[in-house]
Short mmCIF file of C-alpha atoms (C1' of nucleotides) in Angstrom, two decimals:
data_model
loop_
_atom_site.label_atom_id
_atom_site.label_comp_id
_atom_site.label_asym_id
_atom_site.label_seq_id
_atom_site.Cartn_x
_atom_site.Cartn_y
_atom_site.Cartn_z
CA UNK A 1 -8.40 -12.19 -17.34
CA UNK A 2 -9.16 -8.91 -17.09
CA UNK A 3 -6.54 -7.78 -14.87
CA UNK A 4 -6.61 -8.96 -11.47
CA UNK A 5 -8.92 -6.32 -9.72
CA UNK A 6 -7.90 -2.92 -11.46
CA UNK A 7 -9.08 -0.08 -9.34
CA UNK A 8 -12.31 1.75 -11.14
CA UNK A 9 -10.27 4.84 -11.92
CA UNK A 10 -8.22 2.66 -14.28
CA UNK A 11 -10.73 1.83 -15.68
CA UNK A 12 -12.39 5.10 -16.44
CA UNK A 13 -8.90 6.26 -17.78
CA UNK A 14 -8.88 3.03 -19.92
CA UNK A 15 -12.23 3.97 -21.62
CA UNK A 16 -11.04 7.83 -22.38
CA UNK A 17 -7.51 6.60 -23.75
CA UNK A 18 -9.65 3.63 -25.99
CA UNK A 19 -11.54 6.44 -27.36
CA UNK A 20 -8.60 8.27 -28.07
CA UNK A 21 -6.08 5.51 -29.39
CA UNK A 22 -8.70 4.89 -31.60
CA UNK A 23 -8.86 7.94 -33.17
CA UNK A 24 -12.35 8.41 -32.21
CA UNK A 25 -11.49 12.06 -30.49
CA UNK A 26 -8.63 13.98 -31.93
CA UNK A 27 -6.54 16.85 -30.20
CA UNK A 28 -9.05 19.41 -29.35
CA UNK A 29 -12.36 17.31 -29.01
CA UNK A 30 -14.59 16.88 -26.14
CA UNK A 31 -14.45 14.09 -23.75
CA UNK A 32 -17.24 13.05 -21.44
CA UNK A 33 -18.02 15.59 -18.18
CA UNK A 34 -17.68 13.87 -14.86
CA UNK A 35 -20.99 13.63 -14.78
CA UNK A 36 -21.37 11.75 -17.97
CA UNK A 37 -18.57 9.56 -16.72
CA UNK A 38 -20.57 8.86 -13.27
CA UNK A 39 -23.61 7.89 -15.59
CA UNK A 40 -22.38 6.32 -18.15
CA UNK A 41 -19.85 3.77 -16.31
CA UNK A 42 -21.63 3.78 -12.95
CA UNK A 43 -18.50 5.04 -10.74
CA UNK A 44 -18.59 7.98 -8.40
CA UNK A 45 -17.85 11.28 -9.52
CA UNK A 46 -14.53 11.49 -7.17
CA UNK A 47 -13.26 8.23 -9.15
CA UNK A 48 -14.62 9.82 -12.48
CA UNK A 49 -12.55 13.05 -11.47
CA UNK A 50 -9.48 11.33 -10.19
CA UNK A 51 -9.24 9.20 -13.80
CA UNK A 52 -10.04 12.25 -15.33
CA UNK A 53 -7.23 14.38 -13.17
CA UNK A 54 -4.49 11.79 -13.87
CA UNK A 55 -4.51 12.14 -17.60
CA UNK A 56 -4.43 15.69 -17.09
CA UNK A 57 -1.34 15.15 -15.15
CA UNK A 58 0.16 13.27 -17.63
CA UNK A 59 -0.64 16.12 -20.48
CA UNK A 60 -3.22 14.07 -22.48
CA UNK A 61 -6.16 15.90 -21.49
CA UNK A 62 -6.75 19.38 -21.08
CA UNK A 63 -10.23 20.72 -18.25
CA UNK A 64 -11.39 23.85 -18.29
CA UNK A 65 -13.70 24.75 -15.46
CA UNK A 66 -16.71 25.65 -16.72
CA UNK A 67 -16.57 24.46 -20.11
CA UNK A 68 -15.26 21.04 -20.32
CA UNK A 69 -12.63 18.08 -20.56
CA UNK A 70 -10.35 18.45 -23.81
CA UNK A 71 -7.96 16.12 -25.77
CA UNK A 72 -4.97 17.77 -25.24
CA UNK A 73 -3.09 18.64 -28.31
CA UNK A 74 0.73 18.67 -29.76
CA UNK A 75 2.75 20.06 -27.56
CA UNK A 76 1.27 19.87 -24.04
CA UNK A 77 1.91 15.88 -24.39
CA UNK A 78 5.93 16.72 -23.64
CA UNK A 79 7.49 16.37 -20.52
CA UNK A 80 10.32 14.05 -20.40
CA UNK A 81 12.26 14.94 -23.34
CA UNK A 82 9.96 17.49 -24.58
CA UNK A 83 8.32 16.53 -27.99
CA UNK A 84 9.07 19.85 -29.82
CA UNK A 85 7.81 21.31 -33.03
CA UNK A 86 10.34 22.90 -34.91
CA UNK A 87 8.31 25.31 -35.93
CA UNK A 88 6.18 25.97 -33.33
CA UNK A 89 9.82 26.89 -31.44
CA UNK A 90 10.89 29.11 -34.29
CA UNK A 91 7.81 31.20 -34.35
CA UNK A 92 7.49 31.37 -30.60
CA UNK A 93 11.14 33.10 -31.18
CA UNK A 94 9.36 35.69 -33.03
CA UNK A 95 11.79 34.55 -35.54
CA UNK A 96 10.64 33.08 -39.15
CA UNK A 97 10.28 29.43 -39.70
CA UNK A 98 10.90 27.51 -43.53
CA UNK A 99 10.93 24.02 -44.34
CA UNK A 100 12.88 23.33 -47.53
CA UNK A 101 12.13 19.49 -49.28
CA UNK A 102 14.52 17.86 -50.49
CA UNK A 103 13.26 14.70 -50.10
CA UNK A 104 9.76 12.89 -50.12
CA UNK A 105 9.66 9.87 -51.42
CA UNK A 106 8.38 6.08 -51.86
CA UNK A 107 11.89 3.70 -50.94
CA UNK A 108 12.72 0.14 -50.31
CA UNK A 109 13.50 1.46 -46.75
CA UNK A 110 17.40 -0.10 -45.29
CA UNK A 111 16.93 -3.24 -43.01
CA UNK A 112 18.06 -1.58 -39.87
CA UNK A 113 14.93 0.90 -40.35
CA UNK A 114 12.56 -2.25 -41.65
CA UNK A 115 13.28 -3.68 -38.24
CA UNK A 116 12.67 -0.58 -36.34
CA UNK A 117 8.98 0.25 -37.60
CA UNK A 118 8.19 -3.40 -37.89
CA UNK A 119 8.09 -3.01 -41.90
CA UNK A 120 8.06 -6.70 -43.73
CA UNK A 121 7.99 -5.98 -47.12
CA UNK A 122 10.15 -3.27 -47.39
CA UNK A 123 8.84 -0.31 -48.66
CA UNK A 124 8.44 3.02 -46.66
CA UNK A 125 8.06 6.68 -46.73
CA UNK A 126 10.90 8.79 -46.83
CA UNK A 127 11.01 12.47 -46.45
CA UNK A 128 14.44 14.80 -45.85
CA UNK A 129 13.64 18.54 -45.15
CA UNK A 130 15.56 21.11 -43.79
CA UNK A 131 14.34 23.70 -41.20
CA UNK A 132 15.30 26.87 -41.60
CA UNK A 133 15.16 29.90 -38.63
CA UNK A 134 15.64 33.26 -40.45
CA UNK A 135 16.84 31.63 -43.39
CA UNK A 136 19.81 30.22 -41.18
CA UNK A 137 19.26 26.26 -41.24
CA UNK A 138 18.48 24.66 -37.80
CA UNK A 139 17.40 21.46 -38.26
CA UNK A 140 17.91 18.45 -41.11
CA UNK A 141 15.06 16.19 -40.74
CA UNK A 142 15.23 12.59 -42.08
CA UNK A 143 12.42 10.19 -41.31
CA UNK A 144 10.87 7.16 -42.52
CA UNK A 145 7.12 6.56 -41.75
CA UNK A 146 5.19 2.97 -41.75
CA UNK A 147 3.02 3.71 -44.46
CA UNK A 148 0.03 1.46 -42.59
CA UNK A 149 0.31 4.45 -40.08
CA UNK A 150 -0.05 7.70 -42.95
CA UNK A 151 -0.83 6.06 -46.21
CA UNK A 152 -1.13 10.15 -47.68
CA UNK A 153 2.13 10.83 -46.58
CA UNK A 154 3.56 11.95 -50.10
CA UNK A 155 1.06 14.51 -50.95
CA UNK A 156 1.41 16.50 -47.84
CA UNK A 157 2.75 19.66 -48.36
CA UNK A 158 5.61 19.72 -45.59
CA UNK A 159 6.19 23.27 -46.16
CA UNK A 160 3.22 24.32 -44.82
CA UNK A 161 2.59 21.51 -42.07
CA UNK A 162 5.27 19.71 -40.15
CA UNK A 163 5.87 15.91 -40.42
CA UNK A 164 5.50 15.64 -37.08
CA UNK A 165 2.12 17.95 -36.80
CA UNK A 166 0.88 15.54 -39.70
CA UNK A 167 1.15 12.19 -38.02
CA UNK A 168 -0.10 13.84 -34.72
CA UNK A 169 -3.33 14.45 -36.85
CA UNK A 170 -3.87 11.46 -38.93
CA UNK A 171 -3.11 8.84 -35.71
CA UNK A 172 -2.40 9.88 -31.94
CA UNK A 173 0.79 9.26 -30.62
CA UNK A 174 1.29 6.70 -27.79
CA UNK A 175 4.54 5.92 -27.81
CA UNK A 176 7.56 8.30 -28.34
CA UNK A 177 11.42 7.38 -27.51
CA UNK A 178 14.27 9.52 -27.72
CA UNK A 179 17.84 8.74 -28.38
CA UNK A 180 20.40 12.46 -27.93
CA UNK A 181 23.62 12.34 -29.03
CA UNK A 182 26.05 14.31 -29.94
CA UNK A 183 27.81 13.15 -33.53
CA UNK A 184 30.13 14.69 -36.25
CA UNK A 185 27.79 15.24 -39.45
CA UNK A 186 28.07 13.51 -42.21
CA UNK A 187 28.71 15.02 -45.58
CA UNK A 188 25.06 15.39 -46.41
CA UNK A 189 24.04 16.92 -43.20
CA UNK A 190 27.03 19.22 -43.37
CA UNK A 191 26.02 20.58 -46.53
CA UNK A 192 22.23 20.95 -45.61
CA UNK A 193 23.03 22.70 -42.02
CA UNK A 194 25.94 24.45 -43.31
CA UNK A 195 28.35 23.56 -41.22
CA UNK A 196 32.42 22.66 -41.15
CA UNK A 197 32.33 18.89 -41.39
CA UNK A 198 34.47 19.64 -37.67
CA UNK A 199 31.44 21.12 -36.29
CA UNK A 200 29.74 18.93 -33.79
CA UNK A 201 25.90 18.06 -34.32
CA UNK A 202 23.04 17.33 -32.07
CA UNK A 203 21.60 14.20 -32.87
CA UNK A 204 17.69 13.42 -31.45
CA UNK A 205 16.62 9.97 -32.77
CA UNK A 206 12.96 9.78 -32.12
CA UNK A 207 10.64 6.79 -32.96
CA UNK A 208 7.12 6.83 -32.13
CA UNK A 209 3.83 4.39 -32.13
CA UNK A 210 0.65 4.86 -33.18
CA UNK A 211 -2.15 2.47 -32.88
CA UNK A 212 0.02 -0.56 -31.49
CA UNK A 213 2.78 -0.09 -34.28
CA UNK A 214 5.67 1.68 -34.77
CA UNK A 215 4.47 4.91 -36.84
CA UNK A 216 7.59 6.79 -37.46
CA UNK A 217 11.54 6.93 -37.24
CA UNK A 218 13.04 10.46 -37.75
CA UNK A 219 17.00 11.55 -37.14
CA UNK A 220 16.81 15.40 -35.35
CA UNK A 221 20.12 16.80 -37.09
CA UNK A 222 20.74 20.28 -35.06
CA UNK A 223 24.04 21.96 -35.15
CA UNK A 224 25.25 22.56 -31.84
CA UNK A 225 26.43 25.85 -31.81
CA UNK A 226 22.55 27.09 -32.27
CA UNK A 227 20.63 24.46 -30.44
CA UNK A 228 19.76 22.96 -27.05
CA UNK A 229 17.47 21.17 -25.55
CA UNK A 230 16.51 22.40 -22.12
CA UNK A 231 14.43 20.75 -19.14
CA UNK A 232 13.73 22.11 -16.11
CA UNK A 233 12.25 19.80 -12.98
CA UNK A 234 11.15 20.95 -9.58
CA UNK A 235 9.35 19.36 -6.93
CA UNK B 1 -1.92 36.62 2.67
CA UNK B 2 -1.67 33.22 3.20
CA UNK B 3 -2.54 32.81 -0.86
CA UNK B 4 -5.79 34.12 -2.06
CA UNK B 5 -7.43 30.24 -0.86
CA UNK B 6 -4.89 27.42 -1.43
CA UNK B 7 -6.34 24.47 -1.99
CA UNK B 8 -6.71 21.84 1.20
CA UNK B 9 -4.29 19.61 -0.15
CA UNK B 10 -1.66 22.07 -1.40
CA UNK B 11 -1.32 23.10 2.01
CA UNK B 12 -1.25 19.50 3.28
CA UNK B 13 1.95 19.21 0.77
CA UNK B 14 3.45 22.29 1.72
CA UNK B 15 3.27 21.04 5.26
CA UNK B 16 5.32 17.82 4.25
CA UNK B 17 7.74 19.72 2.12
CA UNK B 18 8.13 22.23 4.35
CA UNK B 19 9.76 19.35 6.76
CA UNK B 20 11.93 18.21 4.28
CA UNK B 21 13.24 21.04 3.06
CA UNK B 22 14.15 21.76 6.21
CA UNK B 23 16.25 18.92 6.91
CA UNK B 24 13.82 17.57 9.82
CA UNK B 25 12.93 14.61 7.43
CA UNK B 26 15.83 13.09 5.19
CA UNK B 27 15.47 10.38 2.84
CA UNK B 28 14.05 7.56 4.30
CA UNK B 29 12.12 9.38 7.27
CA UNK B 30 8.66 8.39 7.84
CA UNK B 31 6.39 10.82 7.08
CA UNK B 32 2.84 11.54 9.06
CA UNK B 33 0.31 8.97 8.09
CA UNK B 34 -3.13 9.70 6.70
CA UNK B 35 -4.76 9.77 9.79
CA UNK B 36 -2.09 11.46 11.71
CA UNK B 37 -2.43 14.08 9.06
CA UNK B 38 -6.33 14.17 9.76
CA UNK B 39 -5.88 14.78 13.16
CA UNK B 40 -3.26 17.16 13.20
CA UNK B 41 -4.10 19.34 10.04
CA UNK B 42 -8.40 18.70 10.63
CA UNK B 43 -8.54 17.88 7.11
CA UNK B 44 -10.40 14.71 5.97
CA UNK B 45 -8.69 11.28 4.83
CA UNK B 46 -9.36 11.92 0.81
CA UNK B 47 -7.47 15.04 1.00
CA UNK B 48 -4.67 14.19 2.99
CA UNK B 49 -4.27 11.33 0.50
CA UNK B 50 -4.75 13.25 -2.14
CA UNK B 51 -1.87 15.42 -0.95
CA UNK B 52 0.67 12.50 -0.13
CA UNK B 53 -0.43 10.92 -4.03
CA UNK B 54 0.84 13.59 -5.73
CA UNK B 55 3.80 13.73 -3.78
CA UNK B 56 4.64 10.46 -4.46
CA UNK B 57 4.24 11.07 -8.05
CA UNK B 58 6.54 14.17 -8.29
CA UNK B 59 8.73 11.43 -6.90
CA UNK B 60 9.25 13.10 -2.99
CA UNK B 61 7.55 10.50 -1.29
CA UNK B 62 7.03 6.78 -0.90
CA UNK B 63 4.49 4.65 0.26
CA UNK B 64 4.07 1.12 1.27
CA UNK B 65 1.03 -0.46 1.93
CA UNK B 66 0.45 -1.48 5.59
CA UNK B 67 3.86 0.03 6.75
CA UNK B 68 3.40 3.91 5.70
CA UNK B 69 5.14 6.80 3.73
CA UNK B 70 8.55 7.79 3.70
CA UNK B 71 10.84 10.33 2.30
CA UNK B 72 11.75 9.01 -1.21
CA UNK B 73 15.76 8.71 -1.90
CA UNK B 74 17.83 9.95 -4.50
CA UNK B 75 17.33 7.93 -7.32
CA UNK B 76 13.46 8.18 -7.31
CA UNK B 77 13.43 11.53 -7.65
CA UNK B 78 14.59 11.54 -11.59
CA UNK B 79 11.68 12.27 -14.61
CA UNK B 80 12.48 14.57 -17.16
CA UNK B 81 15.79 14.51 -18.26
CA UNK B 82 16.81 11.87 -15.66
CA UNK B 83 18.88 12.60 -13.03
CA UNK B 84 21.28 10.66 -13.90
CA UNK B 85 24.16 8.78 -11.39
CA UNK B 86 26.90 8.14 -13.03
CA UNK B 87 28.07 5.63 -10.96
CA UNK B 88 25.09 3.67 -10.58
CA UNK B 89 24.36 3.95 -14.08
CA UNK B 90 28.05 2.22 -14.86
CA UNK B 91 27.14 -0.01 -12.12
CA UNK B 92 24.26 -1.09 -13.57
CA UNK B 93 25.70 -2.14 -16.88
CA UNK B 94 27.80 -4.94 -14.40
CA UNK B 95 30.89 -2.21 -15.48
CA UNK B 96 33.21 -0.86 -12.51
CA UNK B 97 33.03 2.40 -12.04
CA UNK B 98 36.46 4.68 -11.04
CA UNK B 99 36.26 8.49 -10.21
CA UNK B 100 39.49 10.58 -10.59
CA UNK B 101 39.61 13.46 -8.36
CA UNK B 102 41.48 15.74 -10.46
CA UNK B 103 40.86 19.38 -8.75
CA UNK B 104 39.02 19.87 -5.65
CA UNK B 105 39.42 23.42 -4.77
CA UNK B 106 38.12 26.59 -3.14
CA UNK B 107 38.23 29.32 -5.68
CA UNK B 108 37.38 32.87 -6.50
CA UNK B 109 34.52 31.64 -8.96
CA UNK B 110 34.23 33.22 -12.53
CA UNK B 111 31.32 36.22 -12.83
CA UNK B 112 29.33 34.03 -14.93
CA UNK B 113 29.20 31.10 -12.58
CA UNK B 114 28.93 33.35 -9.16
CA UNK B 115 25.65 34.94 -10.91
CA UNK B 116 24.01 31.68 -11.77
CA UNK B 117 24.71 31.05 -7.89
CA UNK B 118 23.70 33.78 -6.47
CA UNK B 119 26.72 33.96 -4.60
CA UNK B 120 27.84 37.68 -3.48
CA UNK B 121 31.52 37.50 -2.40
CA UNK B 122 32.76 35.29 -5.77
CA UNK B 123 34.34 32.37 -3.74
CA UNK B 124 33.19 28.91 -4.60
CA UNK B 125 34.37 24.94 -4.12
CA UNK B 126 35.34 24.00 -7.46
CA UNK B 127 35.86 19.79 -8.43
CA UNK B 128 36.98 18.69 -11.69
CA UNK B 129 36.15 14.59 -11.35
CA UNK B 130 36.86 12.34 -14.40
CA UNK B 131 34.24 8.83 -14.62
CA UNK B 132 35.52 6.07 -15.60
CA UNK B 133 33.69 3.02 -17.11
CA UNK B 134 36.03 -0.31 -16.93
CA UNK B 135 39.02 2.44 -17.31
CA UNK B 136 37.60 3.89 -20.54
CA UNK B 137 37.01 7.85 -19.55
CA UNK B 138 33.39 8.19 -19.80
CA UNK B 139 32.54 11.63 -18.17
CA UNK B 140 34.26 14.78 -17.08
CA UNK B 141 32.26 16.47 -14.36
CA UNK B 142 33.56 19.80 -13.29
CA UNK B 143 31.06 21.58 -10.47
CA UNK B 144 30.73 24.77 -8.73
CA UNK B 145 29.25 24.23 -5.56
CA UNK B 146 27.26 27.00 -3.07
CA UNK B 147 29.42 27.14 0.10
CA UNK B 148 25.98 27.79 2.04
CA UNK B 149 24.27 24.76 0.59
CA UNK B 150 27.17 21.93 1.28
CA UNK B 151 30.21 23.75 3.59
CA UNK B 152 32.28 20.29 3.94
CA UNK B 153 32.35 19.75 0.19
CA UNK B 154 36.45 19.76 0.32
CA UNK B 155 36.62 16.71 2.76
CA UNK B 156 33.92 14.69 0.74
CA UNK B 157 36.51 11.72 -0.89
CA UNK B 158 34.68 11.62 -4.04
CA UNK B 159 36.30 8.63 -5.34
CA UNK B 160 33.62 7.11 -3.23
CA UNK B 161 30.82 8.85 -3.17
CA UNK B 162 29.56 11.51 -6.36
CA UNK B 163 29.05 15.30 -5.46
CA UNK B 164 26.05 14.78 -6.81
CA UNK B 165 25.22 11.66 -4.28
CA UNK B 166 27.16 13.86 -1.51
CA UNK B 167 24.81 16.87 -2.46
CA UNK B 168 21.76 14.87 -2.40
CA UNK B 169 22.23 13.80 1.01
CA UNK B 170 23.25 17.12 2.66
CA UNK B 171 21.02 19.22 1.14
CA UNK B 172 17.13 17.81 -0.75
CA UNK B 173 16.80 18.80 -4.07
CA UNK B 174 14.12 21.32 -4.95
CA UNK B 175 14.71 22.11 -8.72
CA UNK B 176 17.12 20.94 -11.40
CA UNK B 177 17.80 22.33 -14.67
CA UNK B 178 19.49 20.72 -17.67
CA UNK B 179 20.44 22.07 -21.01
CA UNK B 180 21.73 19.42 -23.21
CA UNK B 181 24.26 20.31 -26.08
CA UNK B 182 26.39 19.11 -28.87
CA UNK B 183 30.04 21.02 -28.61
CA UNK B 184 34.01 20.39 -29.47
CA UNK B 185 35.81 19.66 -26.39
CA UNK B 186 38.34 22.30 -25.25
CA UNK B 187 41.91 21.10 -24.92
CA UNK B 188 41.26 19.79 -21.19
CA UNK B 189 38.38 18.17 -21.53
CA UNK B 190 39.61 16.29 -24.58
CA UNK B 191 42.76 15.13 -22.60
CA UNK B 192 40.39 13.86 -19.96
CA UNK B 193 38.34 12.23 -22.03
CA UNK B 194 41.12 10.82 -24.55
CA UNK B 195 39.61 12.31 -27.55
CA UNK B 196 41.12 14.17 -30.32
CA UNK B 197 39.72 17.85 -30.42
CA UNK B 198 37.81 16.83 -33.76
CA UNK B 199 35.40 14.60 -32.16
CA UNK B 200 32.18 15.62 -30.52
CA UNK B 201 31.02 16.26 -27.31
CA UNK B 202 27.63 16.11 -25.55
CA UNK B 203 27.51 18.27 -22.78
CA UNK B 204 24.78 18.68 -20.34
CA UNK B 205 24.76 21.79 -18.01
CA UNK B 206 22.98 21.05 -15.04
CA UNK B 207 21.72 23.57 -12.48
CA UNK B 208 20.51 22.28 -8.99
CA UNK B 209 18.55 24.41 -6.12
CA UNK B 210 18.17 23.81 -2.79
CA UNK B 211 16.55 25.02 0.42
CA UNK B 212 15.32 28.43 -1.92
CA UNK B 213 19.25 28.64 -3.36
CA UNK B 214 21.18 27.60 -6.19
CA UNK B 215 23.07 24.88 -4.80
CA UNK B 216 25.87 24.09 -7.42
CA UNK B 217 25.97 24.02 -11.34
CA UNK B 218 27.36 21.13 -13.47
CA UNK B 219 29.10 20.76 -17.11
CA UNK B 220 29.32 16.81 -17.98
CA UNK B 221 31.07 16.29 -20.82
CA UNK B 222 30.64 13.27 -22.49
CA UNK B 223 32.66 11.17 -25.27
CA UNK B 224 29.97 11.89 -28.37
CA UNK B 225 31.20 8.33 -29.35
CA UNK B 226 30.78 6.87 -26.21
CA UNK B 227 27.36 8.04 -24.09
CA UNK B 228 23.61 8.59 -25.24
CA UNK B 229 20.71 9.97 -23.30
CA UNK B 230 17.45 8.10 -23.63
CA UNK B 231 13.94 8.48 -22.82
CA UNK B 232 10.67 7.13 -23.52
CA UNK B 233 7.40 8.26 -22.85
CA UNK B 234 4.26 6.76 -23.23
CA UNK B 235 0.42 7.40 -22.77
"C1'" DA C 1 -30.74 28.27 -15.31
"C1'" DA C 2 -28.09 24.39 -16.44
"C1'" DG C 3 -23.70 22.48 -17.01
"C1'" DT C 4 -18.86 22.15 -15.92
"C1'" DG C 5 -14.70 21.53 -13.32
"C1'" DG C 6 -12.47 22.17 -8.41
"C1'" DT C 7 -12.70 20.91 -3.99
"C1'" DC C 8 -14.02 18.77 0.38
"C1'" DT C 9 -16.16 15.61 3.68
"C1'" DA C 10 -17.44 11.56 6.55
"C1'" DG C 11 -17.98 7.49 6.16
"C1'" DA C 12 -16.95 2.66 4.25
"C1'" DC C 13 -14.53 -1.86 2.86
"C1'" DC C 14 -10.33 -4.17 1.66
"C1'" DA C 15 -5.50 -6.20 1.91
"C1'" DC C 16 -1.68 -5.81 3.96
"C1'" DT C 17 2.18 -5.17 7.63
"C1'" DG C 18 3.46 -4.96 12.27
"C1'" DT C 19 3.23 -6.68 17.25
"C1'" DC D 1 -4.86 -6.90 17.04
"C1'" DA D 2 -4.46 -1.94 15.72
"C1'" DG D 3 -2.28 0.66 12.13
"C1'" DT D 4 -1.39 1.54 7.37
"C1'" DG D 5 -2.24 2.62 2.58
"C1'" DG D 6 -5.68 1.84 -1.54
"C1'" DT D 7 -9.98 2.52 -3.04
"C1'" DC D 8 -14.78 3.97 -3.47
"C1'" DT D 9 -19.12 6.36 -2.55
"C1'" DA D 10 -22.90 9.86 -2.20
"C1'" DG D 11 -23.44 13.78 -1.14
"C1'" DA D 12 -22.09 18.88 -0.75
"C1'" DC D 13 -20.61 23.89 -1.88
"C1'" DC D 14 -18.25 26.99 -4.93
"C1'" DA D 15 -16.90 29.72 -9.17
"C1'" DC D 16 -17.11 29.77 -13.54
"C1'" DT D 17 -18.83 29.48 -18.61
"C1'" DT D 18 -22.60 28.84 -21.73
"C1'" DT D 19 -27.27 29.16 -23.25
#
DNA sequence: AAGTGGTCTAGACCACTGT
DNA sequence: CAGTGGTCTAGACCACTTT
């Protein structure tokens, strides 16, 4: 049953992602050299390097000749819609970044969201922050998190970490979809981003998985006269 | 200076590309197979398929086992921010798809759009198309196109084909770039779509090179209420 | 000096499509 | 049958970083 004659290099990749789903290596730790690779699961070092090249390619791992094969962190994992850290953006503006709290939280999470992170019994994390560049809000945050997933999730201190930095610590993503829109705000979100309740809003509904399960659901509020997302693709 | 020592293989895929960017192979040309490449490039079989593999993973190329490798076609070529059909994606939904030719001009292009195409003497073909979805107005596409890149653009009857099918096919597409934003329709654009000026838009810009030159630029407007972009990524 | 990634080769076997 | 892609191997050389 175990797959109808994968090729070897699958295989390798199989054993470096297990490692990593697991939470065994984290962004930033070491994964096996070629080398180890040829010794350790008896392949060639061209199929050890060809597994090893595709996850490059697909921004989980990170080589660097003459030192060694990295878990690739945060951001490098983008590409399609690029997973972006607010503040990571912000600061790479030049421009300050501050995360305000309004909400963090313990809740009997709505159905709609039960049913999206697989949540029987109800209860969830609940956090609404607003991002702030130059004291000029730029995002309203709202997110629910399987508590399975990040069972510290209230005591983080979300003005000095992300939400979204957190989770990527505590369990690697391995799943992320994106939903854009564009939407008028609702009173709440008009208030936080300071807007005209006239003013369109960019909406980026993200949900992501973690371990097999659905870790996270978050609603991107960004208003659209001082956002975009941008993508560039060339052959 | 020939590159201060390309890799084999990059110059293996610059030897394909080079062919189709020069209109010698179109989509759905065969390309050279493995061995061909051998022989005529004195490279060895692992790097000439090494070469054509990552070509068919950027999407330019396709290969079937036993027949050979061919020059991928439009659709393949999406990723990031998909490129996305219009029609074909109304199609796909078992919807009928309608295109309304509303201008299709050649005009004496604004600063701002001559700049982003690199076009010296300001004149441009200009369409304004509106998309219908089972009659409901579901996009408003209005394009500047580069004389240089597509010079029968005014005869195209785009009621049956897209400009960006039409553009495809006359000229391969290198790079793309989209920014994606959340905006209030101007007066046109709301009359188009049949939306009252309060609701919001999402509008994605899209940039398109070809053969070394910006080929035409895009603003799709979309009914806020009405279209979503999606994508999902995953390890 | 030992380890690492980056590349390249010349062969090999297989499953498949065409004629 | 010859041709094609798909995979795999055991070696090789290089440039680089670390010890």
């Amino acid at each position: 049953m175990n797959a109808v004659a994968k090729p070897l290099y699958e295989l390798v990749k199989h054993h470096v992602l297990g490692r990593i789903r697991s939470g065994e290596l984290k962004p930033g730790s070491r994964v096996e050299s070629e080398y180890e690779l040829v010794r350790a699961l008896k392949v060639s070092r061209m199929t050890a390097n060809r597994a090893l090249r595709e996850l490059v390619q697909s921004g989980v791992l990170a080589r660097v000749p003459g030192r060694g094969t990295f878990v690739a962190d945060l951001r490098s994992a983008a590409h399609p819609l690029q997973i972006r850290n607010i503040a990571a953006d912000i600061q790479s503006r030049g421009h300050v970044h501050r995360a305000r709290v309004v909400l963090q939280e313990l809740v009997e999470c709505p159905a709609v969201i039960a049913l999206r992170l697989s949540i029987s019994h109800g209860m969830a994390f609940h956090s609404l922050i607003v991002h702030h560049e130059n004291e000029l809000p730029l995002q309203v945050e709202e997110r629910f998190v399987n508590p399975r997933i990040a069972p510290d999730y209230l005591s983080v201190d979300f003005t000095r970490t992300t939400p979204h930095e957190y989770l990527m610590a505590v369990a690697p993503l391995e799943r992320v979809e994106h939903v854009v829109s564009a939407v008028a705000p609702s009173a709440t979100v008009a208030t936080l981003l300071q807007l005209e309740l006239s003013e369109p809003v960019l909406l980026i509904e993200r949900t992501t998985w973690s371990q097999e399960l659905p870790a996270s659901f978050a609603c991107l509020y960004h208003a659209g006269s001082r956002f975009e997302l941008r993508g560039v693709f060339s052959i």
